[in-house]
PDB file of C-alpha atoms in Angstrom:
ATOM      1  CA  MET A   5     -34.256   8.161  83.824  1.00 95.00           C
ATOM      2  CA  ARG A   6     -37.310   7.204  81.694  1.00 97.00           C
ATOM      3  CA  GLU A   7     -39.777   4.733  82.790  1.00 97.00           C
ATOM      4  CA  THR A   8     -41.701   2.502  80.263  1.00 96.00           C
ATOM      5  CA  VAL A   9     -44.028  -0.177  79.850  1.00 96.00           C
ATOM      6  CA  LEU A  10     -42.737  -2.936  77.753  1.00 96.00           C
ATOM      7  CA  PHE A  11     -45.667  -4.503  77.491  1.00 94.00           C
ATOM      8  CA  SER A  12     -48.240  -6.006  79.281  1.00 92.00           C
ATOM      9  CA  VAL A  13     -49.390 -10.005  80.595  1.00 85.00           C
ATOM     10  CA  ASP A  14     -52.835 -10.644  80.620  1.00 79.00           C
ATOM     11  CA  THR A  15     -53.958 -12.974  83.902  1.00 72.00           C
ATOM     12  CA  PRO A  16     -57.038 -14.423  85.389  1.00 69.00           C
ATOM     13  CA  TYR A  17     -59.605 -12.845  86.891  1.00 67.00           C
ATOM     14  CA  ARG A  18     -57.754  -9.722  87.176  1.00 70.00           C
ATOM     15  CA  GLN A  19     -56.388  -6.895  85.322  1.00 80.00           C
ATOM     16  CA  SER A  20     -53.388  -7.025  82.949  1.00 85.00           C
ATOM     17  CA  LEU A  21     -50.000  -6.801  84.662  1.00 87.00           C
ATOM     18  CA  PRO A  22     -47.626  -4.376  83.108  1.00 94.00           C
ATOM     19  CA  VAL A  23     -44.164  -4.990  82.694  1.00 96.00           C
ATOM     20  CA  LYS A  24     -42.062  -1.738  82.927  1.00 97.00           C
ATOM     21  CA  GLY A  25     -38.446  -0.843  82.169  1.00 98.00           C
ATOM     22  CA  TRP A  26     -36.308   1.951  83.032  1.00 98.00           C
ATOM     23  CA  ARG A  27     -34.142   3.200  80.554  1.00 98.00           C
ATOM     24  CA  PHE A  28     -31.029   5.673  81.159  1.00 98.00           C
ATOM     25  CA  GLY A  29     -28.153   7.482  79.040  1.00 97.00           C
ATOM     26  CA  ASN A  30     -28.933   7.632  75.288  1.00 97.00           C
ATOM     27  CA  GLU A  31     -31.532   6.204  73.983  1.00 93.00           C
ATOM     28  CA  ASN A  32     -30.635   4.949  70.434  1.00 95.00           C
ATOM     29  CA  GLU A  33     -27.573   3.249  72.177  1.00 97.00           C
ATOM     30  CA  LYS A  34     -28.113  -0.263  73.320  1.00 98.00           C
ATOM     31  CA  SER A  35     -24.972  -0.750  75.950  1.00 98.00           C
ATOM     32  CA  LEU A  36     -25.899  -3.152  79.014  1.00 98.00           C
ATOM     33  CA  ALA A  37     -29.802  -4.488  80.112  1.00 98.00           C
ATOM     34  CA  VAL A  38     -30.626  -5.885  83.059  1.00 98.00           C
ATOM     35  CA  MET A  39     -33.233  -8.290  83.944  1.00 98.00           C
ATOM     36  CA  GLY A  40     -34.322  -9.259  87.229  1.00 98.00           C
ATOM     37  CA  ALA A  41     -36.837 -11.264  88.963  1.00 97.00           C
ATOM     38  CA  MET A  42     -38.809 -13.601  86.728  1.00 97.00           C
ATOM     39  CA  ARG A  43     -39.955 -16.140  89.590  1.00 96.00           C
ATOM     40  CA  GLY A  44     -42.597 -15.180  92.197  1.00 95.00           C
ATOM     41  CA  ASN A  45     -40.058 -15.202  94.605  1.00 95.00           C
ATOM     42  CA  GLU A  46     -37.295 -13.693  93.504  1.00 96.00           C
ATOM     43  CA  LEU A  47     -37.631 -11.070  96.246  1.00 96.00           C
ATOM     44  CA  GLN A  48     -33.739  -9.935  96.578  1.00 96.00           C
ATOM     45  CA  GLN A  49     -33.335 -10.262  92.762  1.00 97.00           C
ATOM     46  CA  MET A  50     -36.469  -7.756  92.235  1.00 98.00           C
ATOM     47  CA  TYR A  51     -34.824  -5.395  95.305  1.00 98.00           C
ATOM     48  CA  SER A  52     -31.277  -5.260  93.616  1.00 98.00           C
ATOM     49  CA  CYS A  53     -32.801  -4.082  90.500  1.00 98.00           C
ATOM     50  CA  ALA A  54     -34.251  -1.705  92.452  1.00 98.00           C
ATOM     51  CA  LEU A  55     -31.316  -0.083  94.495  1.00 98.00           C
ATOM     52  CA  LEU A  56     -29.787  -0.036  90.630  1.00 98.00           C
ATOM     53  CA  ILE A  57     -32.307   2.141  89.095  1.00 98.00           C
ATOM     54  CA  GLN A  58     -31.983   4.354  92.340  1.00 98.00           C
ATOM     55  CA  ALA A  59     -28.148   4.243  91.801  1.00 98.00           C
ATOM     56  CA  LEU A  60     -28.368   4.807  87.683  1.00 98.00           C
ATOM     57  CA  GLU A  61     -30.727   7.601  88.328  1.00 98.00           C
ATOM     58  CA  LYS A  62     -28.357   9.557  90.747  1.00 97.00           C
ATOM     59  CA  LEU A  63     -25.117   8.807  87.932  1.00 98.00           C
ATOM     60  CA  GLU A  64     -27.741  10.474  85.406  1.00 97.00           C
ATOM     61  CA  GLN A  65     -28.558  13.140  87.075  1.00 97.00           C
ATOM     62  CA  GLU A  66     -24.997  13.879  88.151  1.00 97.00           C
ATOM     63  CA  GLY A  67     -23.899  13.742  84.183  1.00 97.00           C
ATOM     64  CA  ALA A  68     -21.324  10.622  85.218  1.00 98.00           C
ATOM     65  CA  LEU A  69     -22.728   8.219  82.060  1.00 98.00           C
ATOM     66  CA  ALA A  70     -21.196   8.119  79.110  1.00 97.00           C
ATOM     67  CA  GLU A  71     -22.664   9.307  75.985  1.00 96.00           C
ATOM     68  CA  ASP A  72     -22.693   6.271  73.940  1.00 96.00           C
ATOM     69  CA  CYS A  73     -23.984   4.578  77.096  1.00 98.00           C
ATOM     70  CA  GLY A  74     -27.667   3.392  76.622  1.00 98.00           C
ATOM     71  CA  LEU A  75     -28.985   1.483  79.610  1.00 98.00           C
ATOM     72  CA  LEU A  76     -32.440  -0.572  80.288  1.00 98.00           C
ATOM     73  CA  VAL A  77     -33.246  -1.947  83.784  1.00 98.00           C
ATOM     74  CA  ILE A  78     -36.346  -4.503  84.148  1.00 98.00           C
ATOM     75  CA  PRO A  79     -36.926  -5.081  88.185  1.00 98.00           C
ATOM     76  CA  CYS A  80     -39.844  -7.859  87.602  1.00 97.00           C
ATOM     77  CA  ALA A  81     -41.682  -9.537  84.738  1.00 96.00           C
ATOM     78  CA  ASN A  82     -44.013 -11.835  86.936  1.00 93.00           C
ATOM     79  CA  GLN A  83     -45.886  -9.856  89.409  1.00 92.00           C
ATOM     80  CA  PHE A  84     -48.836 -12.636  89.283  1.00 91.00           C
ATOM     81  CA  SER A  85     -47.027 -15.123  90.853  1.00 93.00           C
ATOM     82  CA  MET A  86     -45.169 -12.770  93.301  1.00 93.00           C
ATOM     83  CA  ASN A  87     -48.827 -11.489  94.329  1.00 89.00           C
ATOM     84  CA  VAL A  88     -49.749 -14.840  95.131  1.00 89.00           C
ATOM     85  CA  GLY A  89     -46.700 -16.717  96.507  1.00 91.00           C
ATOM     86  CA  ARG A  90     -45.544 -18.889  93.994  1.00 93.00           C
ATOM     87  CA  ARG A  91     -42.117 -19.447  92.022  1.00 94.00           C
ATOM     88  CA  PHE A  92     -43.365 -20.308  88.868  1.00 95.00           C
ATOM     89  CA  TRP A  93     -46.390 -19.308  86.449  1.00 93.00           C
ATOM     90  CA  ALA A  94     -49.483 -19.411  88.547  1.00 88.00           C
ATOM     91  CA  ALA A  95     -51.818 -20.472  86.013  1.00 87.00           C
ATOM     92  CA  ASP A  96     -49.687 -23.673  84.591  1.00 91.00           C
ATOM     93  CA  ASN A  97     -46.447 -23.925  87.415  1.00 94.00           C
ATOM     94  CA  THR A  98     -44.570 -23.509  84.601  1.00 96.00           C
ATOM     95  CA  ASP A  99     -40.818 -21.598  84.161  1.00 96.00           C
ATOM     96  CA  ILE A 100     -40.629 -18.541  82.094  1.00 97.00           C
ATOM     97  CA  ASN A 101     -36.487 -18.938  82.246  1.00 96.00           C
ATOM     98  CA  ARG A 102     -37.138 -22.182  80.475  1.00 96.00           C
ATOM     99  CA  MET A 103     -39.191 -20.706  77.642  1.00 97.00           C
ATOM    100  CA  PHE A 104     -36.702 -18.842  75.699  1.00 97.00           C
ATOM    101  CA  PRO A 105     -35.880 -17.322  72.935  1.00 96.00           C
ATOM    102  CA  GLY A 106     -40.101 -17.483  73.344  1.00 96.00           C
ATOM    103  CA  TYR A 107     -42.732 -18.130  70.957  1.00 96.00           C
ATOM    104  CA  ASP A 108     -45.516 -15.247  70.592  1.00 92.00           C
ATOM    105  CA  GLN A 109     -47.923 -17.795  69.320  1.00 93.00           C
ATOM    106  CA  GLY A 110     -47.516 -20.145  72.551  1.00 93.00           C
ATOM    107  CA  GLU A 111     -48.514 -20.752  75.783  1.00 92.00           C
ATOM    108  CA  THR A 112     -48.848 -17.522  78.020  1.00 92.00           C
ATOM    109  CA  THR A 113     -45.449 -18.013  79.549  1.00 95.00           C
ATOM    110  CA  GLN A 114     -43.723 -18.754  75.819  1.00 96.00           C
ATOM    111  CA  ARG A 115     -45.700 -15.203  74.920  1.00 95.00           C
ATOM    112  CA  ILE A 116     -43.999 -13.458  78.273  1.00 96.00           C
ATOM    113  CA  ALA A 117     -40.060 -15.030  77.339  1.00 97.00           C
ATOM    114  CA  ALA A 118     -40.866 -13.860  73.976  1.00 97.00           C
ATOM    115  CA  CYS A 119     -41.617 -10.364  74.911  1.00 96.00           C
ATOM    116  CA  ILE A 120     -39.025 -10.164  77.368  1.00 97.00           C
ATOM    117  CA  PHE A 121     -36.131 -11.492  74.893  1.00 97.00           C
ATOM    118  CA  GLN A 122     -37.290  -9.059  72.313  1.00 97.00           C
ATOM    119  CA  ALA A 123     -36.669  -6.297  74.256  1.00 97.00           C
ATOM    120  CA  LEU A 124     -33.586  -7.555  75.698  1.00 97.00           C
ATOM    121  CA  GLN A 125     -32.336  -8.120  72.031  1.00 95.00           C
ATOM    122  CA  GLY A 126     -29.339  -6.313  70.656  1.00 96.00           C
ATOM    123  CA  TYR A 127     -27.636  -4.989  74.026  1.00 98.00           C
ATOM    124  CA  THR A 128     -23.779  -5.647  73.783  1.00 97.00           C
ATOM    125  CA  TYR A 129     -23.857  -6.429  77.461  1.00 98.00           C
ATOM    126  CA  GLY A 130     -26.981  -8.562  79.666  1.00 98.00           C
ATOM    127  CA  VAL A 131     -26.978  -8.989  83.241  1.00 98.00           C
ATOM    128  CA  GLN A 132     -29.249 -11.208  85.014  1.00 98.00           C
ATOM    129  CA  MET A 133     -30.079 -10.883  88.510  1.00 98.00           C
ATOM    130  CA  ALA A 134     -30.809 -15.398  89.057  1.00 95.00           C
ATOM    131  CA  SER A 135     -31.134 -17.655  90.956  1.00 92.00           C
ATOM    132  CA  PHE A 136     -30.400 -20.839  90.908  1.00 84.00           C
ATOM    133  CA  TYR A 137     -32.524 -24.557  90.298  1.00 79.00           C
ATOM    134  CA  LEU A 138     -31.538 -25.468  93.764  1.00 81.00           C
ATOM    135  CA  PRO A 139     -33.042 -23.554  96.656  1.00 84.00           C
ATOM    136  CA  GLY A 140     -30.136 -22.212  99.563  1.00 89.00           C
ATOM    137  CA  ASP A 141     -27.454 -19.774  99.937  1.00 90.00           C
ATOM    138  CA  PHE A 142     -24.488 -18.613  97.559  1.00 89.00           C
ATOM    139  CA  LEU A 143     -22.327 -16.897  97.829  1.00 92.00           C
ATOM    140  CA  PRO A 144     -22.272 -14.524  95.684  1.00 93.00           C
ATOM    141  CA  HIS A 145     -20.642 -14.673  92.235  1.00 95.00           C
ATOM    142  CA  VAL A 146     -20.917 -13.947  88.076  1.00 96.00           C
ATOM    143  CA  ARG A 147     -22.225 -17.257  86.193  1.00 95.00           C
ATOM    144  CA  MET A 148     -21.168 -18.204  82.821  1.00 94.00           C
ATOM    145  CA  MET A 149     -22.660 -20.385  80.242  1.00 91.00           C
ATOM    146  CA  ASP A 150     -19.517 -22.153  77.753  1.00 91.00           C
ATOM    147  CA  THR A 151     -21.594 -21.466  74.752  1.00 88.00           C
ATOM    148  CA  GLY A 152     -18.476 -21.120  72.494  1.00 85.00           C
ATOM    149  CA  TYR A 153     -19.101 -17.497  72.766  1.00 83.00           C
ATOM    150  CA  GLU A 154     -18.482 -16.827  76.383  1.00 84.00           C
ATOM    151  CA  ASN A 155     -15.694 -14.379  77.535  1.00 86.00           C
ATOM    152  CA  ALA A 156     -14.832 -15.423  80.968  1.00 87.00           C
ATOM    153  CA  GLY A 157     -12.196 -12.187  80.613  1.00 89.00           C
ATOM    154  CA  GLU A 158     -15.154  -9.673  80.819  1.00 94.00           C
ATOM    155  CA  ALA A 159     -16.801 -11.407  84.012  1.00 95.00           C
ATOM    156  CA  VAL A 160     -13.448 -10.595  85.742  1.00 95.00           C
ATOM    157  CA  ASN A 161     -14.901  -6.665  85.213  1.00 96.00           C
ATOM    158  CA  PHE A 162     -17.241  -7.225  87.796  1.00 97.00           C
ATOM    159  CA  GLY A 163     -15.143  -7.590  90.620  1.00 95.00           C
ATOM    160  CA  LEU A 164     -17.139 -10.202  92.573  1.00 94.00           C
ATOM    161  CA  PRO A 165     -15.044 -12.844  94.236  1.00 92.00           C
ATOM    162  CA  TYR A 166     -15.789 -15.943  91.782  1.00 94.00           C
ATOM    163  CA  VAL A 167     -16.645 -16.654  88.628  1.00 95.00           C
ATOM    164  CA  ILE A 168     -18.034 -19.838  87.367  1.00 94.00           C
ATOM    165  CA  ILE A 169     -18.416 -21.042  83.792  1.00 94.00           C
ATOM    166  CA  ARG A 170     -21.229 -23.716  83.353  1.00 92.00           C
ATOM    167  CA  THR A 171     -21.278 -26.596  80.332  1.00 92.00           C
ATOM    168  CA  PRO A 172     -24.746 -26.422  79.527  1.00 91.00           C
ATOM    169  CA  GLN A 173     -27.237 -29.377  80.003  1.00 90.00           C
ATOM    170  CA  PRO A 174     -30.040 -29.845  77.555  1.00 91.00           C
ATOM    171  CA  TYR A 175     -32.290 -27.752  79.701  1.00 88.00           C
ATOM    172  CA  ASP A 176     -30.332 -25.017  79.428  1.00 92.00           C
ATOM    173  CA  THR A 177     -30.568 -24.077  76.124  1.00 94.00           C
ATOM    174  CA  THR A 178     -34.024 -22.602  77.012  1.00 96.00           C
ATOM    175  CA  THR A 179     -32.261 -20.032  79.576  1.00 96.00           C
ATOM    176  CA  LEU A 180     -32.089 -16.362  79.145  1.00 97.00           C
ATOM    177  CA  ASN A 181     -28.339 -16.335  79.357  1.00 95.00           C
ATOM    178  CA  TYR A 182     -27.554 -19.121  76.713  1.00 95.00           C
ATOM    179  CA  ASN A 183     -30.024 -16.853  74.246  1.00 96.00           C
ATOM    180  CA  TRP A 184     -28.804 -14.088  74.825  1.00 96.00           C
ATOM    181  CA  GLN A 185     -24.886 -15.159  74.137  1.00 93.00           C
ATOM    182  CA  VAL A 186     -26.358 -17.069  70.737  1.00 92.00           C
ATOM    183  CA  TRP A 187     -28.125 -13.661  69.784  1.00 94.00           C
ATOM    184  CA  ASP A 188     -24.567 -11.911  70.158  1.00 93.00           C
ATOM    185  CA  THR A 189     -25.124 -10.569  73.850  1.00 96.00           C
ATOM    186  CA  GLN A 190     -22.144 -11.169  76.517  1.00 96.00           C
ATOM    187  CA  ALA A 191     -24.661 -12.570  79.270  1.00 96.00           C
ATOM    188  CA  PHE A 192     -23.486 -12.806  83.082  1.00 97.00           C
ATOM    189  CA  SER A 193     -25.800 -13.954  85.744  1.00 97.00           C
ATOM    190  CA  LEU A 194     -25.019 -12.307  88.938  1.00 97.00           C
ATOM    191  CA  TYR A 195     -25.841 -14.426  92.289  1.00 95.00           C
ATOM    192  CA  THR A 196     -26.854 -13.211  95.597  1.00 93.00           C
ATOM    193  CA  ARG A 197     -26.753 -14.776  98.462  1.00 90.00           C
ATOM    194  CA  GLU A 198     -30.341 -15.132  99.112  1.00 91.00           C
ATOM    195  CA  THR A 199     -33.763 -15.407  96.909  1.00 92.00           C
ATOM    196  CA  ASP A 200     -37.108 -15.635  98.775  1.00 91.00           C
ATOM    197  CA  CYS A 201     -35.811 -12.836 101.455  1.00 92.00           C
ATOM    198  CA  ILE A 202     -34.142  -9.638 100.903  1.00 94.00           C
ATOM    199  CA  ASP A 203     -30.546  -9.658 102.017  1.00 94.00           C
ATOM    200  CA  GLN A 204     -29.219  -6.123 101.908  1.00 96.00           C
ATOM    201  CA  ARG A 205     -25.270  -6.311 102.096  1.00 95.00           C
ATOM    202  CA  SER A 206     -24.910  -8.762  98.909  1.00 94.00           C
ATOM    203  CA  ALA A 207     -28.287  -7.118  97.229  1.00 96.00           C
ATOM    204  CA  ALA A 208     -25.399  -4.109  97.515  1.00 97.00           C
ATOM    205  CA  GLN A 209     -23.010  -6.119  96.881  1.00 96.00           C
ATOM    206  CA  ALA A 210     -24.514  -6.995  93.199  1.00 97.00           C
ATOM    207  CA  VAL A 211     -25.218  -3.607  92.643  1.00 98.00           C
ATOM    208  CA  ASP A 212     -21.730  -2.228  92.803  1.00 97.00           C
ATOM    209  CA  ALA A 213     -20.701  -4.867  90.550  1.00 97.00           C
ATOM    210  CA  VAL A 214     -22.816  -3.672  87.820  1.00 98.00           C
ATOM    211  CA  LEU A 215     -21.429  -0.339  88.538  1.00 98.00           C
ATOM    212  CA  ARG A 216     -18.088  -1.675  88.570  1.00 97.00           C
ATOM    213  CA  PHE A 217     -18.394  -3.400  85.196  1.00 98.00           C
ATOM    214  CA  LEU A 218     -20.080  -0.086  83.341  1.00 98.00           C
ATOM    215  CA  HIS A 219     -16.808   1.729  84.840  1.00 97.00           C
ATOM    216  CA  LYS A 220     -14.780  -0.169  83.473  1.00 96.00           C
ATOM    217  CA  LYS A 221     -16.360  -0.722  80.219  1.00 97.00           C
ATOM    218  CA  GLY A 222     -16.299   3.318  79.713  1.00 97.00           C
ATOM    219  CA  LEU A 223     -19.976   3.515  79.920  1.00 98.00           C
ATOM    220  CA  SER A 224     -19.803   5.431  83.380  1.00 97.00           C
ATOM    221  CA  LYS A 225     -17.596   8.139  84.531  1.00 96.00           C
ATOM    222  CA  LYS A 226     -17.369   7.847  88.437  1.00 96.00           C
ATOM    223  CA  PRO A 227     -15.372   4.773  90.208  1.00 95.00           C
ATOM    224  CA  VAL A 228     -17.255   2.579  92.376  1.00 95.00           C
ATOM    225  CA  GLU A 229     -15.838   3.064  96.115  1.00 90.00           C
ATOM    226  CA  ALA A 230     -16.635  -0.552  97.498  1.00 85.00           C
ATOM    227  CA  PRO A 231     -13.672  -2.313  97.788  1.00 84.00           C
ATOM    228  CA  GLU A 232     -12.371  -5.411  94.572  1.00 86.00           C
ATOM    229  CA  ALA A 233     -11.889  -8.889  94.975  1.00 83.00           C
ATOM    230  CA  GLU A 234      -9.850 -10.547  92.669  1.00 86.00           C
ATOM    231  CA  PRO A 235     -11.800 -13.135  91.043  1.00 88.00           C
ATOM    232  CA  ALA A 236     -11.108 -16.934  91.017  1.00 90.00           C
ATOM    233  CA  ILE A 237     -12.266 -18.420  87.692  1.00 91.00           C
ATOM    234  CA  PHE A 238     -13.557 -22.100  87.728  1.00 89.00           C
ATOM    235  CA  TRP A 239     -16.085 -24.394  86.285  1.00 93.00           C
ATOM    236  CA  GLU A 240     -19.034 -25.582  87.957  1.00 93.00           C
ATOM    237  CA  ASN A 241     -18.031 -29.125  87.545  1.00 92.00           C
ATOM    238  CA  ARG A 242     -15.418 -29.074  89.933  1.00 94.00           C
ATOM    239  CA  LEU A 243     -17.247 -28.013  93.016  1.00 95.00           C
ATOM    240  CA  HIS A 244     -17.498 -31.163  95.245  1.00 96.00           C
ATOM    241  CA  THR A 245     -20.832 -31.928  95.740  1.00 97.00           C
ATOM    242  CA  VAL A 246     -22.439 -33.348  99.390  1.00 98.00           C
ATOM    243  CA  LEU A 247     -25.430 -35.453  99.501  1.00 97.00           C
ATOM    244  CA  SER A 248     -27.492 -35.689 102.255  1.00 97.00           C
ATOM    245  CA  ALA A 249     -27.588 -40.319 103.151  1.00 96.00           C
ATOM    246  CA  ALA A 250     -31.369 -38.966 105.095  1.00 95.00           C
ATOM    247  CA  GLY A 251     -33.851 -37.446 105.374  1.00 96.00           C
ATOM    248  CA  GLY A 252     -35.264 -35.515 108.266  1.00 98.00           C
ATOM    249  CA  LEU A 253     -34.780 -31.576 110.091  1.00 98.00           C
ATOM    250  CA  PHE A 254     -31.474 -29.656 108.947  1.00 98.00           C
ATOM    251  CA  LEU A 255     -29.491 -28.104 111.340  1.00 97.00           C
ATOM    252  CA  ARG A 256     -26.077 -26.672 109.270  1.00 96.00           C
ATOM    253  CA  ARG A 257     -23.683 -25.639 111.325  1.00 97.00           C
ATOM    254  CA  LYS A 258     -21.589 -23.878 108.502  1.00 97.00           C
ATOM    255  CA  MET A 259     -22.353 -21.417 106.169  1.00 95.00           C
ATOM    256  CA  PRO A 260     -21.287 -20.525 102.364  1.00 94.00           C
ATOM    257  CA  GLY A 261     -17.797 -18.662 103.006  1.00 93.00           C
ATOM    258  CA  ASP A 262     -16.614 -20.624 106.021  1.00 97.00           C
ATOM    259  CA  GLN A 263     -13.606 -22.876 105.580  1.00 97.00           C
ATOM    260  CA  VAL A 264     -13.541 -26.445 106.070  1.00 97.00           C
ATOM    261  CA  GLY A 265     -11.777 -29.137 106.894  1.00 96.00           C
ATOM    262  CA  GLU A 266     -12.314 -32.568 105.238  1.00 95.00           C
ATOM    263  CA  GLU A 267     -13.826 -34.259 108.660  1.00 95.00           C
ATOM    264  CA  ASP A 268     -15.190 -30.952 109.986  1.00 97.00           C
ATOM    265  CA  VAL A 269     -19.012 -30.852 110.358  1.00 98.00           C
ATOM    266  CA  LEU A 270     -21.291 -29.393 108.069  1.00 98.00           C
ATOM    267  CA  ALA A 271     -25.038 -29.798 109.184  1.00 98.00           C
ATOM    268  CA  ASP A 272     -26.526 -32.480 111.276  1.00 98.00           C
ATOM    269  CA  ILE A 273     -29.830 -34.524 110.343  1.00 98.00           C
ATOM    270  CA  LEU A 274     -32.001 -35.597 113.237  1.00 98.00           C
ATOM    271  CA  ASP A 275     -34.608 -37.709 113.012  1.00 98.00           C
ATOM    272  CA  PRO A 276     -38.043 -35.342 113.216  1.00 96.00           C
ATOM    273  CA  CYS A 277     -40.201 -36.848 115.763  1.00 97.00           C
ATOM    274  CA  THR A 278     -37.413 -37.822 118.349  1.00 97.00           C
ATOM    275  CA  GLY A 279     -34.733 -35.642 117.702  1.00 95.00           C
ATOM    276  CA  ARG A 280     -32.008 -38.372 117.599  1.00 98.00           C
ATOM    277  CA  VAL A 281     -28.783 -37.357 114.931  1.00 97.00           C
ATOM    278  CA  LEU A 282     -29.634 -39.787 111.938  1.00 98.00           C
ATOM    279  CA  GLU A 283     -26.323 -38.329 110.162  1.00 97.00           C
ATOM    280  CA  HIS A 284     -23.621 -36.113 110.515  1.00 98.00           C
ATOM    281  CA  LEU A 285     -22.961 -34.555 106.979  1.00 97.00           C
ATOM    282  CA  ARG A 286     -19.256 -33.794 106.395  1.00 97.00           C
ATOM    283  CA  PRO A 287     -17.557 -32.791 103.154  1.00 96.00           C
ATOM    284  CA  GLY A 288     -14.800 -35.266 102.438  1.00 92.00           C
ATOM    285  CA  CYS A 289     -12.696 -32.790 101.125  1.00 95.00           C
ATOM    286  CA  ALA A 290     -11.244 -29.693 102.436  1.00 96.00           C
ATOM    287  CA  GLY A 291     -12.332 -26.139 101.267  1.00 96.00           C
ATOM    288  CA  ARG A 292     -14.601 -23.047 101.319  1.00 96.00           C
ATOM    289  CA  VAL A 293     -18.598 -23.883 100.876  1.00 97.00           C
ATOM    290  CA  PHE A 294     -19.993 -22.432  98.160  1.00 95.00           C
ATOM    291  CA  PHE A 295     -23.472 -23.533  98.451  1.00 95.00           C
ATOM    292  CA  SER A 296     -25.765 -24.669 101.137  1.00 96.00           C
ATOM    293  CA  HIS A 297     -28.938 -26.298 101.635  1.00 95.00           C
ATOM    294  CA  LYS A 298     -31.084 -23.887 103.822  1.00 92.00           C
ATOM    295  CA  ALA A 299     -34.827 -25.014 104.348  1.00 93.00           C
ATOM    296  CA  GLN A 300     -35.558 -26.857 107.449  1.00 95.00           C
ATOM    297  CA  LEU A 301     -36.054 -29.514 105.952  1.00 96.00           C
ATOM    298  CA  ILE A 302     -34.357 -31.792 103.648  1.00 97.00           C
ATOM    299  CA  CYS A 303     -35.258 -35.526 101.827  1.00 96.00           C
ATOM    300  CA  GLY A 304     -32.563 -38.130 101.113  1.00 95.00           C
ATOM    301  CA  HIS A 305     -29.950 -37.938  98.701  1.00 96.00           C
ATOM    302  CA  GLU A 306     -30.360 -34.314  98.037  1.00 96.00           C
ATOM    303  CA  VAL A 307     -27.734 -31.930  97.553  1.00 97.00           C
ATOM    304  CA  ALA A 308     -26.867 -30.299 100.784  1.00 97.00           C
ATOM    305  CA  PHE A 309     -23.659 -28.361 100.458  1.00 97.00           C
ATOM    306  CA  ARG A 310     -21.233 -27.624  97.698  1.00 96.00           C
ATOM    307  CA  ILE A 311     -17.489 -27.355  98.323  1.00 97.00           C
ATOM    308  CA  MET A 312     -14.697 -25.233  96.590  1.00 95.00           C
ATOM    309  CA  PRO A 313     -12.196 -27.617  96.791  1.00 94.00           C
ATOM    310  CA  SER A 314      -8.473 -25.960  98.121  1.00 87.00           C
ATOM    311  CA  ALA A 315      -7.116 -26.793  94.909  1.00 64.00           C
ATOM    312  CA  SER A 316      -9.861 -23.974  92.822  1.00 45.00           C
ATOM    313  CA  ARG A 317      -8.099 -21.205  94.411  1.00 42.00           C
ATOM    314  CA  LYS A 318      -4.960 -22.272  92.275  1.00 40.00           C
TER     315      LYS A 318
END
């Protein structure tokens, strides 16, 4: 294991913040790179990378990495926002993951994205420990962009229950996942249940998924003991979205992973002052809860749940 400072970020009113990477295996090979937190609330993503670094250090000490295996893990590239409790870059509220491939003469987040991308380019495979633009809880899954360069068959090697393929929107073209693929890296985004708090079980599941991928690609000699799922591959546009009609207190009854019927109550929305029930949220189809709004307040016409229709398992 070799700890290295990849670049430093100048911040107002304090010393520069170093962005560090941990390298494993053959220094002359670029097999797989893992990117952790780029947003200030991605504690789960940073924690998942920390667990992965521990696991890879152990594999390296045991001599279990292949001779042609070269790995890089970057746990966090936005300590500034994390320190002050902001999701986006604290100085101007811009999102690093909407700035790729970056511009080294541009604004701060453009320069950070350029430095990150320079460090990550040239790897055969890339994994981002990602968070979604909608705050809430997910079923753990692998996500890929439909860029024409993606290979869903490779995503199956992570052994997570679900592989989602997303048709990119114009704003997706400035994300790390999209640009990684355009620049000849097979890119995958791993989603765990949480973002701004730590869920040890799903973080460990993400680490096992990366280790399982390394083993299946011949980069690690040690198999993963954790059970492997038979992944279901489906397109994101097949998810059924449940919107709230009213705003108020959000009390959910169903969690990601729960099987629901068409008329089951997913959550209650209450008047904040009287406690009167304003709406019983129902799925409108039978299936499994894939995503759930988590905050205790919800606005009207907001995405509250996403349901995997039962037909998606076929």
